[in-house]
mmCIF file of C-alpha atoms in Angstrom:
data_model
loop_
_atom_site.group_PDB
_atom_site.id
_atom_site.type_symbol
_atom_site.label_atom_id
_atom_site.label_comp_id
_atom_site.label_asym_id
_atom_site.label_seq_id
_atom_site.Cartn_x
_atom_site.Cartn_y
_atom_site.Cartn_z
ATOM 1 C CA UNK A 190 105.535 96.812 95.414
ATOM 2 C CA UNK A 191 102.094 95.055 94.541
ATOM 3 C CA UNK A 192 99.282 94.103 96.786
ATOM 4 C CA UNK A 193 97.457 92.170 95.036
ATOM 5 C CA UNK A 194 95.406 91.078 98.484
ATOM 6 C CA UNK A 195 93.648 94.370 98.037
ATOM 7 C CA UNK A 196 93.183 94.708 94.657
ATOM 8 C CA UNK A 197 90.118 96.147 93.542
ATOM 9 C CA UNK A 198 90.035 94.390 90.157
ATOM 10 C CA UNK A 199 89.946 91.113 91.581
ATOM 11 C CA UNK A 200 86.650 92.349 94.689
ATOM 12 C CA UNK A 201 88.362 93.563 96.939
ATOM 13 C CA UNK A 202 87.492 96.728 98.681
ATOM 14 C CA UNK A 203 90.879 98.446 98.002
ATOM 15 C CA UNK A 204 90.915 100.145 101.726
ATOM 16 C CA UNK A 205 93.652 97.928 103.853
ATOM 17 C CA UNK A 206 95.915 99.707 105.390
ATOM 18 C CA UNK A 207 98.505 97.287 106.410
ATOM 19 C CA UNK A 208 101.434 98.893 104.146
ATOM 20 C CA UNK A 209 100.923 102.665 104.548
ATOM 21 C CA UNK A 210 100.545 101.724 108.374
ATOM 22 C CA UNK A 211 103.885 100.357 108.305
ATOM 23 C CA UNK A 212 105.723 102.566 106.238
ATOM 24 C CA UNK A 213 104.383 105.599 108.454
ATOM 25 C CA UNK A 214 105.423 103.853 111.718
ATOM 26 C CA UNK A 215 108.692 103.117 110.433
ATOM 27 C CA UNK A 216 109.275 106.654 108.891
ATOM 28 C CA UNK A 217 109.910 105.534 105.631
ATOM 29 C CA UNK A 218 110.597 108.500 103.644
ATOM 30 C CA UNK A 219 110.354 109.167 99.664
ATOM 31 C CA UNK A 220 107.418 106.575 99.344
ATOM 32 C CA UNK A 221 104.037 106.591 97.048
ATOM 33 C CA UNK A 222 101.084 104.371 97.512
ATOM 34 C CA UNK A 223 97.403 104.098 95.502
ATOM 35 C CA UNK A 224 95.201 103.875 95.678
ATOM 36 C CA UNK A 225 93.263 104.142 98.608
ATOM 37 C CA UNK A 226 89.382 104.014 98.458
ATOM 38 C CA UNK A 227 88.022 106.335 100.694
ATOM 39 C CA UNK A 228 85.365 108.674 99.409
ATOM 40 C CA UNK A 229 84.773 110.212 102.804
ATOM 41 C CA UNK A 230 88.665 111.638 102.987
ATOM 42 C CA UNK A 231 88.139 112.557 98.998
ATOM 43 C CA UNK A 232 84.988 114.423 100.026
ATOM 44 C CA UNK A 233 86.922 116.093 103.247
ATOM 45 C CA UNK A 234 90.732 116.754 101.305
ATOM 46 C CA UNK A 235 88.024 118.624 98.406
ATOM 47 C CA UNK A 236 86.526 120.985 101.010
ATOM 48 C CA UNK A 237 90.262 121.926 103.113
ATOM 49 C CA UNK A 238 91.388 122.685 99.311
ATOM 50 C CA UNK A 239 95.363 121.781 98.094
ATOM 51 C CA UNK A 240 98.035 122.738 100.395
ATOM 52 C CA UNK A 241 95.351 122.634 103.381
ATOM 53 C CA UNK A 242 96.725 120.142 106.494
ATOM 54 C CA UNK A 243 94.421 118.265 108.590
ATOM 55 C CA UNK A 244 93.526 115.370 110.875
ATOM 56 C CA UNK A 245 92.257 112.557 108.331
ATOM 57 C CA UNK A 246 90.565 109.322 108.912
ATOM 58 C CA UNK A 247 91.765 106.951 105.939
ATOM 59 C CA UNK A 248 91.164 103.390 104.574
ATOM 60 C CA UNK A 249 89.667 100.586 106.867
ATOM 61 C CA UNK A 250 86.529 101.330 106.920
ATOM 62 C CA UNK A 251 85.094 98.361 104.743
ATOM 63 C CA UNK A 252 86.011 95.356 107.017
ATOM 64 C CA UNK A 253 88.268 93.610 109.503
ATOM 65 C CA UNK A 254 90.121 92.419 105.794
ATOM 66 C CA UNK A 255 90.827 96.280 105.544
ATOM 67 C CA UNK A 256 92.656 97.046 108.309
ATOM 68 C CA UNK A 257 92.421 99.875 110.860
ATOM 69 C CA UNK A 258 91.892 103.102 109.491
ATOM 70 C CA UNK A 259 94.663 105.229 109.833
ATOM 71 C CA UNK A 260 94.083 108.764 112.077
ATOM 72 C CA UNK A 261 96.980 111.036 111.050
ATOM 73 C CA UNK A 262 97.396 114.926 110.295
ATOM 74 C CA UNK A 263 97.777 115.490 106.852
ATOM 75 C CA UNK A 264 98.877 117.923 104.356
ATOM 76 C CA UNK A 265 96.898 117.470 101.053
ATOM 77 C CA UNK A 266 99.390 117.527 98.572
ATOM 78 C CA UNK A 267 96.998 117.466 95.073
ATOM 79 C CA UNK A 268 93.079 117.468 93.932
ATOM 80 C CA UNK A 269 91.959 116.144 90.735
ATOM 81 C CA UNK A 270 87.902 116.050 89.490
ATOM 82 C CA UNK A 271 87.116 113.053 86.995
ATOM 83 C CA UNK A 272 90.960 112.208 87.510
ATOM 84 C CA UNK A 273 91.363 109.315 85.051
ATOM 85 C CA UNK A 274 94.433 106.778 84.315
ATOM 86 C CA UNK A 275 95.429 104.393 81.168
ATOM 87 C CA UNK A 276 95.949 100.932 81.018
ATOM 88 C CA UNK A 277 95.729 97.913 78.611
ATOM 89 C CA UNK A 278 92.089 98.499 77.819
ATOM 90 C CA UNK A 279 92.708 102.061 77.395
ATOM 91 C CA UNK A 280 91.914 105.438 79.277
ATOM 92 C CA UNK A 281 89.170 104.823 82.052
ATOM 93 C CA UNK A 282 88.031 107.487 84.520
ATOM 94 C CA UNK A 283 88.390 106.925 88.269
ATOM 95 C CA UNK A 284 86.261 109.621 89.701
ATOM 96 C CA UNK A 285 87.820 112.722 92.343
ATOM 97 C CA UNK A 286 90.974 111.825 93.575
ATOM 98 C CA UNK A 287 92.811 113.490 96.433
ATOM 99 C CA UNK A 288 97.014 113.314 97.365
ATOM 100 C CA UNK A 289 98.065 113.542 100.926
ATOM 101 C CA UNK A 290 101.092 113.184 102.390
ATOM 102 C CA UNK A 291 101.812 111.321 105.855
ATOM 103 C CA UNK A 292 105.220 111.759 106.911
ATOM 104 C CA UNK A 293 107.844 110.639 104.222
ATOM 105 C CA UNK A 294 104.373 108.950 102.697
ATOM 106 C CA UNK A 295 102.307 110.381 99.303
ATOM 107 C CA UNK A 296 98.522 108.144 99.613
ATOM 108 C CA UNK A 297 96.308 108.944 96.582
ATOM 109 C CA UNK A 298 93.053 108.667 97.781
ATOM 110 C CA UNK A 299 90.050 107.572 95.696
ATOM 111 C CA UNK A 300 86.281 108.211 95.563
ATOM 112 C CA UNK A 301 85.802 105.418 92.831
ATOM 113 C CA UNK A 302 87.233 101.821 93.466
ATOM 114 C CA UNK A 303 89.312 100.956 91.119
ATOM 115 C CA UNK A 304 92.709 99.303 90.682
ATOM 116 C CA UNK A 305 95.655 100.981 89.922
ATOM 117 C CA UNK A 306 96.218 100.168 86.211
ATOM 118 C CA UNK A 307 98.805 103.745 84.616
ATOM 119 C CA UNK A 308 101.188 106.300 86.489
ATOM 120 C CA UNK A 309 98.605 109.172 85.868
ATOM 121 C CA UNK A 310 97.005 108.428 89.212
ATOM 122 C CA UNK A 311 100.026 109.765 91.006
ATOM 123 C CA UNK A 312 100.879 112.489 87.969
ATOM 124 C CA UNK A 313 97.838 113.963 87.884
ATOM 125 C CA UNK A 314 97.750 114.677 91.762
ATOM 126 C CA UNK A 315 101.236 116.332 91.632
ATOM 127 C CA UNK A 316 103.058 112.870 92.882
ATOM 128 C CA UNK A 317 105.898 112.046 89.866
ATOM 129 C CA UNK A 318 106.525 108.173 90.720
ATOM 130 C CA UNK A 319 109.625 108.164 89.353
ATOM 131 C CA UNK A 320 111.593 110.065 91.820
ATOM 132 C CA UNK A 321 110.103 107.911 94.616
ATOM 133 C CA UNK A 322 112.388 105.226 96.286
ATOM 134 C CA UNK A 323 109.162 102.929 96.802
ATOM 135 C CA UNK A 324 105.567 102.780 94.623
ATOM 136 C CA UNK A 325 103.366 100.554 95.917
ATOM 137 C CA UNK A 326 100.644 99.715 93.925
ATOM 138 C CA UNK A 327 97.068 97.888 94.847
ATOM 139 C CA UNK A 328 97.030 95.684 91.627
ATOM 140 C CA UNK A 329 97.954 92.496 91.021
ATOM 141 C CA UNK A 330 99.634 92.861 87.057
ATOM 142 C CA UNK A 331 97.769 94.807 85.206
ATOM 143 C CA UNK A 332 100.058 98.130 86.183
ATOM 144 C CA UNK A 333 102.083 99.483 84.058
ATOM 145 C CA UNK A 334 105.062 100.205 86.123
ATOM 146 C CA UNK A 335 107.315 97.369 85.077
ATOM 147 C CA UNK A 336 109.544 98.618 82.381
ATOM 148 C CA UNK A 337 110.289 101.830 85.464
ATOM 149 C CA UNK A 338 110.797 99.749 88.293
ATOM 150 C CA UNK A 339 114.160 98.345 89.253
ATOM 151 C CA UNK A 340 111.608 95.159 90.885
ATOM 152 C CA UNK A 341 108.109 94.446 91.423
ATOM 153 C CA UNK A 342 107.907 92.602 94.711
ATOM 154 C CA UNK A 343 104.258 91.105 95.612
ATOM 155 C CA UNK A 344 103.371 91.411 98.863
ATOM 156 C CA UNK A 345 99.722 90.103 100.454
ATOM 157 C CA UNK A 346 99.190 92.436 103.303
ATOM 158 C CA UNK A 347 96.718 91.637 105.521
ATOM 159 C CA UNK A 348 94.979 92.839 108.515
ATOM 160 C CA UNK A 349 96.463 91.451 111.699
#
């Protein structure tokens, strides 16, 4: 799933929470999203250290466009420093990145905005997106998910 609404690439602040809100309600299980900006809840998953669960802030922070932020207790699934990904124009470096888990729900967090271009946002944080029934992605076609995904579906979520 794309939201393109929220891309980073194209401005926008890459913090709505629309679709991880709705996935958690709903108990949607086996499910990856990215990324998140949220430096703060980078900076906070860092200091509790992999494996560490606790109550986390995330996203919608930027805006009413973003979104409340979601309050939920989480269990931080992977770190990476200087965590990088590839894409059309190559490897680029995203900054510290930080995997929690909500539920049935993987969020990679970031602490630089970007938009999610290659898989090795979720790889490198210990998410593998191919065993995951649902990816949802905040880019609007530069990913590189295609040729792995039975469907891309674009969705526009936006805050109520």
């Amino acid at each position: 799933m794309a939201d393109p609404a929220d891309n980073a690439g194209g401005g926008a602040p890459s913090d709505n929470t629309t679709i991880a809100r709705r996935l958690i309600e709903r108990r949607v299980e086996n499910v990856a999203i990215r990324p998140i900006w949220d430096p703060i809840a980078v900076r906070l998953c860092f200091d509790a250290g992999e494996g560490a669960e606790l109550p986390l802030r995330i996203g919608g922070k930027i805006g009413p466009a973003s979104g409340a932020p979601i309050d939920a207790r989480v269990t931080v699934v992977g770190l990476k420093r200087d965590n990088w990904q590839s894409g059309p124009w190559g490897r680029s470096g995203v900054g510290d990145c930080a995997a929690v888990r909500v539920g049935g729900v993987e969020i990679v967090l970031l602490a630089k905005r970007t938009q999610a271009l290659g898989p090795e946002l979720f790889i490198n944080v210990g998410i593998n997106p191919l065993t995951k029934k649902i990816v949802v992605l905040k880019s609007t076609n530069h990913f590189t998910f295609g040729p792995i995904a039975k469907k891309v579906i674009y969705s526009t979520a936006m805050a109520p």
